[in-house]
Amino acid sequence: QLQLQESGPGLAKPSETLSLTCTVSGGSINTVSYYWGWIRQPPGKGLEWIGNIYYSGSTNYNPSLKSRVTISIDTPKNQFSLKLSSVTAADTAVYYCARRTMGSSSRDVWGQGTLVTVSS
Amino acid sequence: QSALTQPASVSGSPGQSITISCTGTSSDVGNYNYVSWYQQHPGKVPKLMIYDVSNRPSGVSNRFSGAKSGNTASLIISGLQAEDEAEYYCNSYTTSSTWVFGGGTKLTVL
């Protein structure tokens, strides 16, 4: 059974870069069948799509975050990563990684989420 | 891109049916059948309930169904149960090759 697990620092300082990794277990990330993405949720607020990556390295990003976001993939390690630069308190959120089926809106497997707090 | 529009809250009594709307534009909901719905209980991970407008993943109760008309998608829950009380989010693909969520709807089972 495929599982996703987010990892990374739970605290980031303002103006610095937030870095998270999602490790995929129980299946290969190197597949034509799925996209791998990041979604976040500020405390007490709704879900926000950040972006996704395909096994080939092709990416799509939320226009409101595009200038600060980089998503990369490491197929040998079966991981994909998120970097968000120049963070502010507004970037404090639970960050989820998730799998979406190619050619579908089905985002069926999610990680447990990790809270990242931006504070000095 | 603007968030899809959902009612902030809906409520219903056990056994009743409710509908949650998700209004977008011709650049997202109205242009693709790539609309999904997620259920989220407090402190929990979102769970996929409906995908591609009206498809139900294996294991999701058939009390949950989805539909779309024009720029508005809908999640219908029939035979309301106490366990259905949660936040619900819609999500759609856009003409910019991005995805956008709705603001969320809190369902209260009276």
Short mmCIF file of C-alpha atoms in Angstrom, two decimals:
data_model
loop_
_atom_site.label_atom_id
_atom_site.label_comp_id
_atom_site.label_asym_id
_atom_site.label_seq_id
_atom_site.Cartn_x
_atom_site.Cartn_y
_atom_site.Cartn_z
CA GLN A 1 0.00 0.00 0.00
CA LEU A 2 1.46 3.30 -1.09
CA GLN A 3 2.33 5.74 1.69
CA LEU A 4 3.64 9.29 1.70
CA GLN A 5 5.56 10.89 4.56
CA GLU A 6 6.56 14.53 4.85
CA SER A 7 9.76 15.49 6.66
CA GLY A 8 11.66 18.66 7.38
CA PRO A 9 12.15 21.41 9.94
CA GLY A 10 9.06 22.48 11.84
CA LEU A 11 10.36 26.00 12.22
CA ALA A 12 11.58 28.48 9.64
CA LYS A 13 12.79 32.04 10.13
CA PRO A 14 11.26 34.95 8.21
CA SER A 15 12.99 35.65 4.88
CA GLU A 16 14.60 32.20 4.85
CA THR A 17 13.77 29.16 2.71
CA LEU A 18 11.38 26.45 3.85
CA SER A 19 12.43 22.97 2.72
CA LEU A 20 10.36 19.81 2.94
CA THR A 21 10.71 16.31 1.53
CA CYS A 22 8.04 13.73 0.80
CA THR A 23 9.18 10.11 0.86
CA VAL A 24 7.13 7.60 -1.10
CA SER A 25 7.01 4.01 0.17
CA GLY A 26 5.18 0.96 -1.10
CA GLY A 27 5.47 2.01 -4.73
CA SER A 28 7.68 3.80 -7.22
CA ILE A 29 7.64 7.52 -7.83
CA ASN A 30 9.11 6.85 -11.27
CA THR A 31 5.85 6.14 -13.05
CA VAL A 32 3.85 7.68 -15.89
CA SER A 33 0.65 7.11 -13.92
CA TYR A 34 0.84 9.83 -11.28
CA TYR A 35 1.68 13.42 -10.43
CA TRP A 36 3.21 14.27 -7.06
CA GLY A 37 2.16 17.45 -5.36
CA TRP A 38 2.10 19.76 -2.37
CA ILE A 39 -0.92 21.33 -0.68
CA ARG A 40 -0.91 23.51 2.43
CA GLN A 41 -3.41 24.60 5.06
CA PRO A 42 -2.83 27.57 7.36
CA PRO A 43 -4.16 27.04 10.89
CA GLY A 44 -7.94 27.33 10.90
CA LYS A 45 -8.09 28.03 7.15
CA GLY A 46 -8.72 26.18 3.91
CA LEU A 47 -6.60 24.12 1.55
CA GLU A 48 -4.27 25.78 -0.96
CA TRP A 49 -2.67 23.98 -3.90
CA ILE A 50 1.05 24.76 -4.13
CA GLY A 51 2.17 22.77 -7.15
CA ASN A 52 3.03 19.38 -8.58
CA ILE A 53 5.72 17.48 -10.42
CA TYR A 54 5.74 14.60 -12.88
CA TYR A 55 8.33 11.81 -12.90
CA SER A 56 9.96 13.54 -15.88
CA GLY A 57 10.58 16.65 -13.78
CA SER A 58 7.84 18.72 -15.41
CA THR A 59 6.26 21.11 -12.90
CA ASN A 60 3.22 23.33 -12.43
CA TYR A 61 2.90 25.94 -9.69
CA ASN A 62 0.23 28.10 -8.09
CA PRO A 63 0.61 31.50 -9.79
CA SER A 64 0.45 33.28 -6.43
CA LEU A 65 3.48 31.34 -5.18
CA LYS A 66 5.32 30.67 -8.43
CA SER A 67 8.10 33.20 -7.87
CA ARG A 68 9.05 31.56 -4.57
CA VAL A 69 8.39 27.85 -5.14
CA THR A 70 10.55 25.05 -6.46
CA ILE A 71 9.43 21.41 -6.53
CA SER A 72 11.98 18.77 -7.47
CA ILE A 73 12.02 14.99 -7.76
CA ASP A 74 14.67 12.41 -6.83
CA THR A 75 13.62 9.13 -8.41
CA PRO A 76 16.50 6.99 -7.04
CA LYS A 77 15.54 8.04 -3.50
CA ASN A 78 11.80 7.82 -4.27
CA GLN A 79 11.33 11.34 -2.93
CA PHE A 80 10.12 14.73 -4.07
CA SER A 81 10.79 18.04 -2.38
CA LEU A 82 9.41 21.50 -1.85
CA LYS A 83 11.38 24.70 -1.40
CA LEU A 84 9.59 27.94 -0.59
CA SER A 85 11.80 31.01 -0.38
CA SER A 86 11.46 34.34 1.42
CA VAL A 87 8.93 32.98 3.88
CA THR A 88 6.78 35.13 6.13
CA ALA A 89 4.34 34.37 8.92
CA ALA A 90 1.67 33.95 6.25
CA ASP A 91 3.44 30.77 5.13
CA THR A 92 2.82 29.12 8.49
CA ALA A 93 0.72 26.06 7.65
CA VAL A 94 0.38 22.32 7.66
CA TYR A 95 2.04 21.12 4.48
CA TYR A 96 0.73 17.96 2.83
CA CYS A 97 2.19 15.93 0.00
CA ALA A 98 -0.22 13.95 -2.17
CA ARG A 99 -0.46 11.73 -5.22
CA ARG A 100 -2.76 12.55 -8.12
CA THR A 101 -3.66 10.14 -10.89
CA MET A 102 -2.62 11.22 -14.38
CA GLY A 103 -5.61 12.34 -16.45
CA SER A 104 -7.85 12.58 -13.39
CA SER A 105 -8.68 14.83 -10.47
CA SER A 106 -8.23 11.91 -8.08
CA ARG A 107 -5.85 12.93 -5.32
CA ASP A 108 -6.23 9.72 -3.37
CA VAL A 109 -3.12 9.29 -1.25
CA TRP A 110 -1.97 11.98 1.18
CA GLY A 111 0.80 12.25 3.71
CA GLN A 112 -0.02 12.93 7.33
CA GLY A 113 1.01 16.55 6.98
CA THR A 114 3.69 18.52 8.77
CA LEU A 115 3.28 21.85 10.53
CA VAL A 116 5.79 24.50 9.59
CA THR A 117 5.82 27.64 11.69
CA VAL A 118 7.53 30.77 10.42
CA SER A 119 8.84 32.76 13.35
CA SER A 120 12.01 34.46 14.48
CA GLN B 1 -6.47 32.48 -9.76
CA SER B 2 -9.43 32.93 -7.45
CA ALA B 3 -10.66 30.28 -5.05
CA LEU B 4 -13.81 28.44 -6.00
CA THR B 5 -16.90 29.66 -4.13
CA GLN B 6 -18.50 27.38 -1.55
CA PRO B 7 -21.06 28.22 1.13
CA ALA B 8 -19.38 28.69 4.47
CA SER B 9 -21.75 26.30 6.17
CA VAL B 10 -24.65 23.92 5.57
CA SER B 11 -26.62 21.83 7.98
CA GLY B 12 -29.10 18.99 7.99
CA SER B 13 -30.77 16.48 10.25
CA PRO B 14 -29.88 12.79 10.32
CA GLY B 15 -31.44 10.97 7.41
CA GLN B 16 -31.88 14.08 5.32
CA SER B 17 -30.05 15.00 2.12
CA ILE B 18 -27.91 18.07 1.63
CA THR B 19 -26.11 19.66 -1.30
CA ILE B 20 -22.88 21.65 -1.19
CA SER B 21 -22.25 23.87 -4.18
CA CYS B 22 -18.90 24.84 -5.69
CA THR B 23 -19.01 27.72 -8.15
CA GLY B 24 -16.16 28.52 -10.46
CA THR B 25 -15.83 29.97 -13.94
CA SER B 26 -15.53 28.87 -17.53
CA SER B 27 -11.77 28.72 -16.89
CA ASP B 28 -12.02 25.95 -14.35
CA VAL B 29 -15.18 24.09 -13.27
CA GLY B 30 -17.05 24.95 -16.45
CA ASN B 31 -14.27 23.83 -18.76
CA TYR B 32 -13.27 20.43 -17.40
CA ASN B 33 -14.75 17.40 -15.71
CA TYR B 34 -11.80 17.46 -13.32
CA VAL B 35 -13.61 18.35 -10.11
CA SER B 36 -12.97 16.49 -6.88
CA TRP B 37 -14.32 16.71 -3.34
CA TYR B 38 -12.49 16.14 -0.06
CA GLN B 39 -13.80 15.54 3.43
CA GLN B 40 -11.72 16.72 6.36
CA HIS B 41 -12.46 16.06 10.00
CA PRO B 42 -10.78 18.34 12.56
CA GLY B 43 -7.08 17.60 12.85
CA LYS B 44 -7.24 14.93 10.17
CA VAL B 45 -5.93 14.48 6.66
CA PRO B 46 -8.29 15.34 3.79
CA LYS B 47 -10.02 12.30 2.31
CA LEU B 48 -11.03 11.97 -1.33
CA MET B 49 -14.81 11.50 -1.63
CA ILE B 50 -15.56 12.23 -5.29
CA TYR B 51 -13.32 12.67 -8.33
CA ASP B 52 -13.90 13.65 -11.96
CA VAL B 53 -17.23 15.28 -11.00
CA SER B 54 -19.14 12.14 -10.13
CA ASN B 55 -16.84 9.17 -9.56
CA ARG B 56 -16.65 7.60 -6.14
CA PRO B 57 -13.42 5.93 -4.96
CA SER B 58 -13.57 2.41 -3.65
CA GLY B 59 -14.61 2.40 -0.01
CA VAL B 60 -16.55 5.66 -0.07
CA SER B 61 -20.21 5.31 0.84
CA ASN B 62 -22.71 5.49 -2.02
CA ARG B 63 -24.52 8.14 0.03
CA PHE B 64 -22.01 10.54 -1.50
CA SER B 65 -22.50 11.65 -5.09
CA GLY B 66 -21.38 14.48 -7.33
CA ALA B 67 -22.73 16.44 -10.27
CA LYS B 68 -21.96 19.48 -12.37
CA SER B 69 -23.96 22.02 -14.32
CA GLY B 70 -22.20 24.81 -16.14
CA ASN B 71 -19.73 26.50 -13.83
CA THR B 72 -21.13 24.93 -10.66
CA ALA B 73 -20.30 21.53 -9.22
CA SER B 74 -22.24 19.94 -6.39
CA LEU B 75 -21.63 17.36 -3.70
CA ILE B 76 -24.78 15.58 -2.58
CA ILE B 77 -24.91 13.63 0.66
CA SER B 78 -28.00 11.55 1.24
CA GLY B 79 -29.10 9.83 4.44
CA LEU B 80 -27.03 12.19 6.59
CA GLN B 81 -25.18 10.56 9.47
CA ALA B 82 -23.44 12.09 12.45
CA GLU B 83 -20.07 10.96 11.09
CA ASP B 84 -20.59 13.11 7.98
CA GLU B 85 -20.10 16.24 10.07
CA ALA B 86 -16.85 17.69 8.71
CA GLU B 87 -15.36 20.33 6.42
CA TYR B 88 -15.74 19.70 2.68
CA TYR B 89 -13.55 21.16 -0.07
CA CYS B 90 -13.97 21.12 -3.82
CA ASN B 91 -11.01 21.26 -6.21
CA SER B 92 -10.85 21.92 -9.94
CA TYR B 93 -8.34 21.94 -12.76
CA THR B 94 -7.90 25.24 -14.59
CA THR B 95 -7.05 26.40 -18.09
CA SER B 96 -3.66 27.52 -16.73
CA SER B 97 -2.75 23.89 -15.98
CA THR B 98 -3.07 24.58 -12.27
CA TRP B 99 -5.51 23.49 -9.58
CA VAL B 100 -7.71 25.61 -7.34
CA PHE B 101 -9.59 24.71 -4.16
CA GLY B 102 -12.82 26.06 -2.82
CA GLY B 103 -12.85 27.90 0.49
CA GLY B 104 -14.46 24.98 2.30
CA THR B 105 -17.92 24.26 3.70
CA LYS B 106 -18.59 23.21 7.27
CA LEU B 107 -21.32 20.59 7.41
CA THR B 108 -23.22 20.37 10.67
CA VAL B 109 -25.46 17.40 11.39
CA LEU B 110 -28.16 18.68 13.71
#
